[in-house]
Amino acid sequence: MPHEVLIVTEAELRRAVRLDLAAVEVVERAFAALAAGGVVMPPVMSMELEAANGEVDVKTAYLPGFDGFAIKVSPGFFDNPALGLPSLNGLMILFSAKTGLAEALFLDNGYLTDLRTAAAGAVAAKWLAPERVETAGVIGTGVQARLQIEAAHLVRPFGRVLVWGRDGAKAATCAADLAASLGVAASAVDDPAALVADSQLVVTTTPAREPVLKADWLHPGLHVTAMGADQSGKNEIEARALAQADLYVADNAAQCARLGELRAAERAGLWQAGLPAELGQIVTGARPGRGAAGDVTICDLTGTGAQDTAIATHALAAVRALGAGIRIAT
Amino acid sequence: MPHEVLIVTEAELRRAVRLDLAAVEVVERAFAALAAGGVVMPPVMSMELEAANGEVDVKTAYLPGFDGFAIKVSPGFFDNPALGLPSLNGLMILFSAKTGLAEALFLDNGYLTDLRTAAAGAVAAKWLAPERVETAGVIGTGVQARLQIEAAHLVRPFGRVLVWGRDGAKAATCAADLAASLGVAASAVDDPAALVADSQLVVTTTPAREPVLKADWLHPGLHVTAMGADQSGKNEIEARALAQADLYVADNAAQCARLGELRAAERAGLWQAGLPAELGQIVTGARPGRGAAGDVTICDLTGTGAQDTAIATHALAAVRALGAGIRIAT
């Protein structure tokens, strides 16, 4: 029986797949699947390559109800910039969930990861942020600072954005970029406490190892999404904020306890509520989301293989619809 | 900086890469690297997909001295034959060990795995079999029965082959195939005990869960390579044979204790010699190989990510030399 594998470059993926409500919806379905059971998601396979100053992570997840499962390889080689190459790369392979045959290779250099990470932020905002968000704040000034705010805007069409970063010039550039892409008022601010005070929705997008958002800054009607921590040792939110909030939600409870904000809180003895709610449980209604408009909510996103499977499945449909990619007969 | 990924199909790989001494040599170097240290080889990542009657394994290894590292994905979907598809598939991706960039995708459907598995058998025979082998026996009648004997013949050019399998017709076909490919006398036999008695080199290539080779059959001047067991529960060699032999060698001691012949022997309390020698230690001279011509030796091959990295590196050079494959600019 003839079989074809579709090879798709980053440029083609950028043309075919965008950060839009359809991408958010497929990632939301992945979280729902995680909560519903039947998901097979082994721990991340990791190699630390000291000799090459590099590391490689491999993630995968099988989700009932999805036609395929992705295997994602994410290398980080930190001597690359000296060679004129980016440190981070990456690709995904999508396999048929029915036959195990390879369907597509996405040479995305991390683009699909960027999308699925931002889409998870939109899912968190959709289910946890106050109905009415006038101002959104972002702490951090990188690619995810932009994408998280664009994603949140899909589900909470706020009119104003505040940006804080350690480097004021980068914060100003990020604000200008967001003003242009979203058509909203956007400005850099000097004080992260003031940013939080003025926002109903805040996203932290940094690789911080010391908290950049203090518990004292929490105020009624605030939602915070912390998406920077993805390794043990990273920590963006002051530990006591998690228990202080009305609701703390993990993308994956076990993983957040190892790699996310939950880790610091548990180690400090400041989280004793047992297993936290997971985002998929909020989506499916298995656990309640935001209660009152004045509640404080926090969502901890560490990134799951389930999101990779979702975005890869979505990308295959989008690429096929465009007739893009190179078909290889095997 | 422009970068290209080479996409290579099974047909092109079969044209470019053969089971020959060069393939054996590169796999031998991988075993030497395993023994020399500095290798990063995480445990296999596995998914059991009950809903799809399938399983997926992911293997990798970084080897000092190799330009690349492979990540291999091996799906097995056991309802495929009803769809006219093979149960087993698989592909490898080769990454630069210096930059982490993807160099090549080998859509090999398991062909490279077949080669590296057979090549390991040749390495075992080269270092452990008696200098003089007149008759080689094989237990099993599948693809590896053929390839293991062809591989062993590269390093021990015997003149006669005996084949035993549960299905006598398949054994006869396998013998005829080997007679044709090697130009040697080859015949199927009814009795595996007689096969072992008449051979100086025996390879077991079955998925047996009960021993197919008895300890009582061992005789002076015999080498046995057992390559069938690659999961806990599989077992080809009677447990007490391992300690009874003059030398038992594992491809990877920890893995053989989990997945190979060593597992059954340890569980039966019949292996108390501690960590066995590894094939790479024999290759590098860190531990002695065969002593006297009359020694009995056994080698237990469970398959390692190191072999995948070796054969993928070898394949890339061979494919480039032919100008084969499709180059994708990324």
XYZ file of C-alpha atoms in Angstrom:
660
model
C 0.000 0.000 0.000
C 1.543 3.354 -0.970
C 2.292 5.693 1.867
C 3.463 9.286 1.914
C 5.220 11.391 4.500
C 4.783 15.139 4.297
C 7.926 17.234 4.933
C 7.139 20.792 6.009
C 9.565 23.637 6.650
C 9.272 26.434 9.187
C 8.476 28.952 6.448
C 5.571 26.824 5.217
C 4.311 26.311 8.769
C 4.376 30.049 9.428
C 2.259 30.490 6.316
C -0.201 27.707 7.165
C -0.605 27.840 10.935
C -1.254 30.950 12.984
C -2.049 31.785 16.555
C -5.845 31.963 16.262
C -8.947 30.610 17.945
C -8.696 27.354 16.008
C -5.226 26.734 17.473
C -6.513 27.607 20.939
C -9.445 25.237 20.495
C -7.288 22.248 19.578
C -4.974 22.846 22.542
C -8.038 23.175 24.770
C -9.168 19.771 23.501
C -5.769 18.379 24.479
C -6.176 19.637 28.047
C -9.666 18.160 28.170
C -8.248 14.836 26.999
C -5.586 14.979 29.715
C -8.333 15.341 32.318
C -10.599 12.697 30.789
C -8.054 9.871 31.021
C -6.680 7.390 28.526
C -3.740 9.662 27.720
C -0.320 8.002 27.470
C 2.337 10.615 28.204
C 5.704 9.226 29.326
C 8.168 11.421 31.222
C 10.367 13.652 29.077
C 13.470 11.881 27.734
C 16.465 14.130 28.371
C 20.137 14.119 27.485
C 22.608 16.548 29.029
C 25.555 16.818 26.653
C 28.263 18.527 28.662
C 30.917 17.920 26.033
C 28.841 19.864 23.486
C 27.369 22.418 25.944
C 24.003 21.137 24.827
C 20.861 19.382 25.902
C 18.134 17.455 24.125
C 14.571 16.844 25.276
C 12.115 14.439 23.666
C 8.395 14.698 24.455
C 5.396 12.748 23.277
C 1.792 12.047 24.167
C -0.972 9.834 22.823
C -4.403 11.424 23.247
C -7.659 9.524 22.715
C -9.725 11.281 20.079
C -6.718 12.630 18.159
C -5.799 11.035 14.817
C -2.075 11.323 15.437
C 0.544 11.549 18.126
C 3.596 13.787 17.948
C 7.142 13.124 19.004
C 8.986 16.375 19.542
C 12.752 16.740 19.710
C 14.044 19.980 21.240
C 17.817 20.439 21.132
C 19.478 23.376 22.869
C 23.138 23.897 21.981
C 24.448 26.966 23.729
C 27.650 27.462 21.759
C 25.609 27.909 18.556
C 25.399 31.722 18.638
C 29.180 31.869 18.158
C 28.567 29.929 14.919
C 25.788 32.274 13.812
C 23.134 29.686 14.686
C 20.259 29.864 17.157
C 20.712 27.936 20.403
C 17.274 26.378 20.249
C 15.975 24.297 17.379
C 13.550 21.501 17.220
C 11.246 19.457 15.084
C 8.152 17.339 15.438
C 7.116 14.109 13.798
C 3.447 13.259 13.623
C 2.518 9.567 13.535
C -0.850 7.992 12.791
C -2.474 6.978 16.055
C -4.070 4.061 14.199
C -1.115 2.542 12.295
C 2.003 4.114 13.790
C 3.111 5.233 10.322
C 4.867 8.601 10.106
C 2.523 11.172 8.577
C 4.582 14.340 8.665
C 7.904 15.861 9.647
C 7.623 19.472 10.790
C 10.999 21.189 10.573
C 9.567 24.001 12.662
C 12.620 25.148 14.659
C 10.365 25.589 17.663
C 7.607 27.576 15.921
C 4.887 25.024 16.744
C 6.109 24.911 20.344
C 5.792 28.689 20.522
C 2.218 28.432 19.227
C 1.072 25.640 21.501
C 2.626 27.376 24.517
C 0.835 30.625 23.733
C -2.403 28.739 23.004
C -2.264 27.191 26.482
C -2.091 30.723 27.866
C -5.275 31.553 25.970
C -6.986 28.461 27.393
C -5.960 29.555 30.891
C -7.240 33.112 30.303
C -10.481 31.852 28.767
C -11.379 29.703 31.767
C -9.790 31.624 34.629
C -9.477 35.350 33.886
C -12.268 37.742 34.896
C -14.929 38.147 32.231
C -13.903 41.749 31.767
C -10.239 42.514 31.245
C -9.407 46.109 30.376
C -5.679 45.963 30.940
C -3.323 43.017 30.478
C 0.214 43.094 31.812
C 3.184 41.021 30.758
C 6.410 40.485 32.665
C 9.141 39.594 30.204
C 9.947 40.925 26.731
C 10.731 37.886 24.538
C 8.845 35.902 21.916
C 6.422 34.478 24.479
C 5.730 37.916 25.957
C 4.339 38.909 22.572
C 2.596 35.615 21.809
C 1.023 35.222 25.250
C -0.520 38.675 25.032
C -1.736 38.041 21.477
C -3.213 34.719 22.617
C -4.932 36.228 25.643
C -6.372 38.964 23.426
C -8.182 36.302 21.375
C -10.288 35.392 24.416
C -10.266 38.682 26.383
C -10.152 41.592 23.922
C -8.558 44.135 26.272
C -7.732 47.631 25.091
C -4.487 48.247 26.948
C -1.225 46.370 27.514
C 1.549 47.090 30.025
C 5.018 45.562 29.622
C 7.784 45.265 32.186
C 11.240 43.809 31.681
C 14.654 44.202 33.284
C 15.789 45.931 30.086
C 13.590 49.003 29.583
C 14.501 49.325 25.905
C 13.380 45.769 25.201
C 10.156 46.415 27.107
C 9.506 49.490 24.951
C 10.093 47.500 21.755
C 7.815 44.732 22.962
C 5.085 47.258 23.780
C 5.446 48.883 20.345
C 5.215 45.481 18.664
C 2.064 44.612 20.598
C 0.476 47.983 19.885
C 1.051 47.357 16.181
C -0.061 43.712 16.099
C -3.173 44.145 18.264
C -4.124 47.775 17.599
C -4.249 48.510 21.320
C -2.613 51.043 23.600
C 0.614 49.506 24.889
C 3.393 50.950 27.001
C 6.428 49.877 28.955
C 6.360 50.514 32.680
C 9.162 50.909 35.220
C 7.574 49.098 38.113
C 6.228 45.542 37.960
C 4.156 46.139 41.117
C 2.337 48.993 39.381
C 1.864 46.796 36.296
C 0.138 44.134 38.385
C -1.926 46.726 40.263
C -3.255 48.163 37.013
C -3.987 44.805 35.299
C -6.771 42.249 35.543
C -4.684 39.679 33.651
C -0.916 39.234 34.034
C 1.338 36.775 32.246
C 4.885 36.072 33.438
C 7.172 34.879 30.650
C 10.673 34.927 32.127
C 13.355 32.328 32.906
C 13.564 33.799 36.441
C 15.037 31.814 39.313
C 13.857 34.365 41.903
C 10.217 35.498 41.954
C 9.337 38.435 39.698
C 5.741 38.652 41.008
C 5.198 39.139 44.754
C 2.327 37.742 46.780
C 1.589 41.190 48.212
C 0.783 42.436 44.707
C -2.200 40.102 44.273
C -5.465 42.042 44.245
C -9.146 41.154 43.825
C -10.155 40.304 40.282
C -6.655 39.337 39.122
C -5.667 36.348 37.035
C -1.987 35.404 36.657
C -0.587 32.916 34.158
C 3.014 31.911 34.904
C 4.531 30.194 31.885
C 8.270 30.758 32.313
C 9.188 27.905 34.644
C 9.849 24.634 32.874
C 12.804 23.305 34.867
C 13.405 22.689 38.539
C 15.040 25.858 39.806
C 13.000 28.281 37.742
C 10.483 30.289 39.774
C 8.480 33.378 38.797
C 5.784 33.682 41.480
C 6.493 34.165 45.181
C 5.788 30.856 46.900
C 3.061 32.011 49.283
C 1.031 33.499 46.415
C -0.205 30.047 45.360
C -2.040 29.280 48.602
C -3.037 32.922 48.999
C -4.899 32.871 45.666
C -8.509 31.653 45.609
C -7.571 29.120 42.947
C -4.252 27.705 41.774
C -4.377 25.553 38.625
C -1.596 23.421 37.113
C -1.337 22.338 33.479
C -0.146 18.987 34.827
C -0.008 18.618 38.591
C 2.859 16.127 38.742
C 4.950 18.135 36.312
C 4.304 21.458 38.049
C 5.476 19.847 41.290
C 8.761 18.975 39.559
C 9.311 21.880 37.169
C 6.806 24.641 37.840
C 5.789 27.197 40.440
C 4.313 24.480 42.624
C 7.795 23.157 43.310
C 9.026 26.213 45.221
C 5.742 26.493 47.120
C 5.869 22.861 48.211
C 9.524 23.070 49.161
C 8.817 26.126 51.291
C 5.976 24.249 53.012
C 3.572 26.851 51.645
C 1.381 24.489 49.632
C -0.423 21.910 51.717
C -3.658 21.614 49.782
C -2.631 18.359 48.125
C -3.126 17.798 44.414
C -4.068 21.069 42.742
C -6.726 21.361 40.056
C -5.522 20.833 36.490
C -6.453 23.088 33.609
C -8.149 20.209 31.771
C -10.393 19.579 34.770
C -11.564 23.175 34.592
C -12.209 22.800 30.847
C -14.258 19.627 31.304
C -16.084 20.937 34.365
C -14.672 18.234 36.642
C -13.449 20.991 38.967
C -14.766 24.538 39.315
C -12.928 27.444 37.700
C -13.114 31.076 38.788
C -15.855 31.678 41.360
C -16.561 35.351 42.053
C -15.441 38.219 39.870
C -13.171 39.338 42.692
C -11.302 36.012 43.001
C -7.568 35.758 42.486
C -6.541 32.919 40.170
C -3.100 31.610 39.177
C -2.341 29.160 36.365
C 1.035 27.385 36.183
C 2.068 26.264 32.675
C 5.109 23.992 32.295
C 4.296 22.610 28.839
C 3.055 19.123 28.006
C 3.504 16.630 25.203
C -0.285 16.699 24.890
C -0.059 20.251 23.507
C 2.547 19.094 20.978
C 0.278 16.327 19.726
C -2.585 18.838 19.474
C -0.688 21.502 17.540
C 0.944 18.950 15.233
C -2.434 17.436 14.376
C -3.777 20.932 13.723
C -0.725 21.822 11.616
C -1.100 18.752 9.406
C -4.672 19.694 8.523
C -3.674 23.303 7.840
C -0.695 22.353 5.674
C -2.770 19.864 3.693
C -5.473 22.476 3.144
C -2.851 24.749 1.572
C -1.310 21.949 -0.458
C 2.013 22.876 1.124
C 4.894 20.589 2.055
C 6.837 18.025 0.080
C 5.343 14.568 -0.217
C 7.815 11.688 0.054
C 6.624 8.252 -1.053
C 7.982 5.571 1.241
C 23.262 30.487 7.643
C 21.616 28.081 5.177
C 20.996 24.603 6.498
C 19.771 21.483 4.768
C 18.135 18.323 6.021
C 18.496 15.198 3.925
C 15.364 13.042 3.575
C 16.149 9.439 2.657
C 13.710 6.634 1.877
C 14.091 2.944 2.624
C 14.708 2.171 -1.056
C 17.584 4.662 -1.185
C 19.030 3.321 2.057
C 18.936 -0.231 0.728
C 20.879 0.988 -2.289
C 23.418 2.975 -0.256
C 24.016 0.938 2.892
C 24.715 -2.764 3.039
C 25.653 -5.308 5.652
C 29.421 -5.273 5.106
C 32.637 -4.936 7.084
C 32.358 -1.147 7.082
C 28.978 -1.369 8.830
C 30.416 -3.873 11.297
C 33.375 -1.586 11.965
C 31.235 1.449 12.810
C 29.055 -0.597 15.168
C 32.212 -1.979 16.768
C 33.350 1.615 17.351
C 30.023 2.297 19.066
C 30.588 -0.594 21.480
C 34.113 0.648 22.153
C 32.696 4.105 22.907
C 30.161 2.575 25.312
C 33.036 0.966 27.208
C 35.270 4.036 27.132
C 32.790 6.327 28.883
C 31.331 9.719 28.087
C 28.325 8.142 26.391
C 24.929 9.660 27.214
C 22.260 7.003 26.658
C 18.973 7.579 28.502
C 16.603 4.689 29.146
C 14.249 3.819 26.307
C 11.111 5.994 26.204
C 8.127 3.675 25.768
C 4.420 4.074 25.196
C 1.997 1.175 25.438
C -1.096 2.092 23.423
C -3.702 -0.449 24.414
C -6.490 1.380 22.613
C -4.587 1.028 19.321
C -3.021 -2.390 20.039
C 0.299 -0.662 19.562
C 3.522 0.342 21.217
C 6.179 2.941 20.506
C 9.811 2.958 21.619
C 12.214 5.871 21.329
C 15.959 5.303 21.674
C 18.922 7.618 21.498
C 22.580 7.812 22.421
C 25.297 10.441 22.244
C 28.719 8.891 21.609
C 31.973 10.844 21.955
C 33.867 10.684 18.674
C 30.741 10.471 16.501
C 29.670 13.536 14.491
C 26.000 12.920 15.061
C 23.516 11.330 17.409
C 20.422 9.452 16.277
C 16.944 9.445 17.724
C 15.076 6.351 16.647
C 11.321 5.887 16.793
C 10.067 2.298 16.539
C 6.293 1.888 16.401
C 4.689 -1.548 16.506
C 0.968 -1.600 15.657
C -0.296 -5.126 15.666
C -3.609 -4.608 13.893
C -1.749 -3.337 10.815
C -1.594 -6.656 8.937
C -5.401 -6.601 8.628
C -4.937 -3.276 6.796
C -2.250 -4.687 4.513
C 0.487 -2.870 6.437
C 3.483 -4.232 8.332
C 3.240 -4.226 12.129
C 6.689 -2.755 12.586
C 7.865 0.505 11.102
C 10.313 3.065 12.276
C 12.541 5.923 11.349
C 15.688 7.603 12.561
C 16.678 11.251 12.730
C 20.350 12.111 12.823
C 21.319 15.347 14.581
C 24.660 17.129 14.556
C 26.484 16.361 17.790
C 28.003 19.847 17.607
C 24.989 22.077 16.875
C 21.926 19.920 17.533
C 20.629 20.705 14.041
C 18.806 17.885 12.247
C 21.041 16.471 9.498
C 18.946 13.666 8.065
C 15.654 11.832 8.319
C 15.930 8.151 7.457
C 12.512 6.734 6.575
C 14.019 3.270 6.879
C 11.049 1.242 8.155
C 13.449 -0.640 10.416
C 16.088 -1.437 7.756
C 18.874 0.372 9.608
C 17.851 -1.380 12.824
C 18.100 -4.715 11.044
C 21.605 -3.806 9.875
C 22.928 -2.526 13.204
C 21.479 -5.563 14.987
C 23.164 -7.946 12.579
C 26.396 -5.938 12.741
C 26.460 -6.367 16.524
C 26.284 -10.122 15.936
C 29.346 -9.837 13.723
C 31.192 -7.884 16.418
C 30.314 -10.608 18.936
C 31.476 -13.343 16.579
C 34.683 -11.476 15.711
C 35.754 -11.129 19.338
C 34.256 -14.234 20.923
C 33.836 -17.081 18.413
C 36.611 -19.641 17.927
C 39.133 -18.632 15.283
C 38.037 -21.509 13.141
C 34.319 -21.948 12.469
C 33.377 -24.610 9.956
C 29.678 -24.797 10.710
C 27.362 -22.046 11.918
C 23.891 -22.796 13.214
C 20.915 -20.520 13.502
C 17.797 -21.012 15.587
C 14.975 -19.032 14.055
C 13.973 -18.410 10.442
C 13.162 -14.698 10.140
C 14.955 -11.662 8.768
C 17.529 -11.695 11.562
C 18.224 -15.412 11.072
C 19.423 -14.539 7.575
C 21.203 -11.307 8.498
C 22.950 -12.696 11.573
C 24.418 -15.547 9.555
C 25.462 -13.200 6.754
C 27.044 -10.901 9.347
C 28.891 -13.727 11.099
C 30.163 -14.950 7.725
C 31.924 -11.611 7.213
C 34.204 -12.350 10.171
C 34.187 -16.176 10.224
C 33.885 -17.451 6.633
C 32.367 -20.840 7.451
C 31.419 -23.283 4.724
C 28.240 -24.747 6.168
C 25.047 -23.449 7.782
C 22.383 -25.338 9.719
C 18.937 -23.860 10.334
C 16.302 -24.910 12.835
C 12.853 -23.423 13.328
C 9.518 -24.582 14.677
C 8.194 -24.476 11.119
C 10.297 -26.835 9.019
C 9.207 -25.276 5.715
C 10.372 -21.845 6.850
C 13.663 -23.344 7.998
C 14.146 -24.912 4.556
C 13.443 -21.581 2.844
C 15.834 -19.787 5.163
C 18.547 -22.381 4.437
C 17.990 -22.043 0.694
C 18.210 -18.252 0.940
C 21.468 -18.461 2.881
C 22.943 -21.001 0.467
C 22.198 -18.581 -2.352
C 23.388 -15.396 -0.656
C 26.586 -16.841 0.828
C 27.411 -19.626 -1.622
C 27.728 -22.149 1.190
C 26.139 -25.488 1.971
C 23.013 -24.851 4.021
C 20.299 -27.155 5.264
C 17.396 -27.239 7.646
C 17.618 -29.682 10.540
C 14.939 -31.326 12.671
C 16.707 -31.192 16.000
C 18.123 -28.049 17.597
C 20.335 -30.153 19.905
C 21.995 -31.706 16.873
C 22.377 -28.276 15.297
C 24.262 -27.008 18.354
C 26.351 -30.175 18.563
C 27.496 -29.765 14.960
C 28.216 -26.006 15.139
C 31.065 -23.901 16.498
C 28.944 -20.743 16.280
C 25.222 -20.586 17.020
C 22.925 -17.567 16.833
C 19.469 -17.592 18.407
C 17.060 -15.171 16.726
C 13.643 -15.985 18.170
C 11.037 -14.161 20.280
C 10.989 -17.225 22.592
C 9.703 -16.961 26.145
C 10.943 -20.458 27.028
C 14.560 -21.452 26.323
C 15.257 -22.817 22.854
C 18.889 -23.645 23.679
C 19.616 -25.934 26.621
C 22.609 -25.729 28.921
C 23.346 -29.436 28.380
C 23.961 -28.745 24.703
C 26.969 -26.481 25.357
C 30.188 -28.111 24.181
C 33.863 -27.116 24.080
C 34.710 -24.592 21.389
C 31.189 -23.204 21.066
C 30.161 -19.574 20.817
C 26.496 -18.599 21.154
C 25.027 -15.193 20.338
C 21.496 -14.732 21.677
C 19.869 -11.726 20.021
C 16.144 -12.476 20.300
C 15.395 -11.201 23.800
C 14.716 -7.479 23.966
C 11.883 -7.360 26.514
C 11.482 -8.687 30.020
C 9.818 -12.062 29.592
C 11.724 -13.099 26.492
C 14.293 -15.849 27.086
C 16.183 -18.014 24.575
C 19.001 -19.583 26.610
C 18.463 -21.885 29.584
C 19.309 -19.882 32.694
C 22.136 -22.056 34.013
C 23.996 -21.891 30.690
C 25.235 -18.367 31.465
C 27.247 -19.321 34.534
C 28.201 -22.667 33.004
C 29.904 -20.933 30.062
C 33.516 -19.820 30.438
C 32.510 -16.303 29.477
C 29.168 -14.517 29.347
C 29.186 -11.070 27.715
C 26.372 -8.474 27.620
C 25.971 -5.716 25.059
C 24.903 -3.503 27.975
C 24.958 -5.096 31.421
C 22.151 -3.039 32.953
C 19.904 -3.568 29.956
C 20.575 -7.306 29.737
C 19.591 -7.575 33.401
C 16.248 -5.971 32.509
C 15.516 -7.269 29.030
C 17.999 -9.972 28.077
C 19.087 -13.482 28.962
C 20.714 -12.230 32.155
C 17.292 -11.444 33.590
C 16.097 -15.040 33.742
C 19.458 -16.231 35.075
C 19.468 -13.648 37.861
C 15.854 -14.331 38.767
C 16.604 -18.039 39.015
C 19.554 -17.273 41.290
C 21.837 -18.817 38.672
C 23.966 -15.745 38.036
C 25.951 -14.576 41.032
C 29.084 -13.294 39.337
C 28.030 -9.653 39.596
C 28.368 -7.289 36.664
C 29.166 -9.268 33.531
C 31.685 -8.151 30.940
C 30.328 -5.904 28.203
C 31.061 -6.378 24.513
C 32.715 -2.962 24.304
C 35.117 -3.905 27.092
C 36.203 -6.917 25.054
C 36.677 -4.707 21.983
C 38.809 -2.163 23.880
C 40.749 -4.842 25.761
C 39.496 -3.671 29.161
C 38.348 -7.228 29.829
C 39.603 -10.456 28.278
C 37.641 -12.158 25.517
C 37.776 -15.839 24.600
C 40.626 -17.629 26.358
C 41.283 -21.144 25.077
C 40.005 -22.546 21.796
C 37.857 -24.959 23.807
C 36.077 -22.256 25.842
C 32.336 -21.796 25.713
C 31.251 -18.187 25.211
C 27.818 -16.570 25.197
C 26.965 -13.059 24.049
C 23.627 -11.455 24.956
C 22.453 -8.730 22.570
C 19.441 -6.615 23.542
C 20.113 -3.659 21.216
C 21.389 -0.229 22.188
C 20.839 3.348 21.084
C 24.608 3.479 20.562
C 24.240 1.126 17.600
C 21.543 3.362 16.134
C 23.784 6.400 16.336
C 26.573 4.397 14.712
C 24.557 3.068 11.781
C 22.843 6.406 11.174
C 26.206 8.188 11.034
C 27.441 5.511 8.634
C 24.290 5.785 6.525
C 24.579 9.556 6.167
C 28.085 9.240 4.751
C 26.999 6.466 2.391
C 23.936 8.341 1.152
C 25.942 11.517 0.599
C 28.571 9.582 -1.334
C 25.843 8.390 -3.711
C 24.247 11.821 -3.943
C 20.991 10.179 -2.880
C 18.194 11.643 -0.776
C 16.193 14.832 -1.068
C 17.719 17.991 0.359
C 15.301 20.297 2.173
C 16.472 23.835 2.903
C 15.278 24.939 6.324
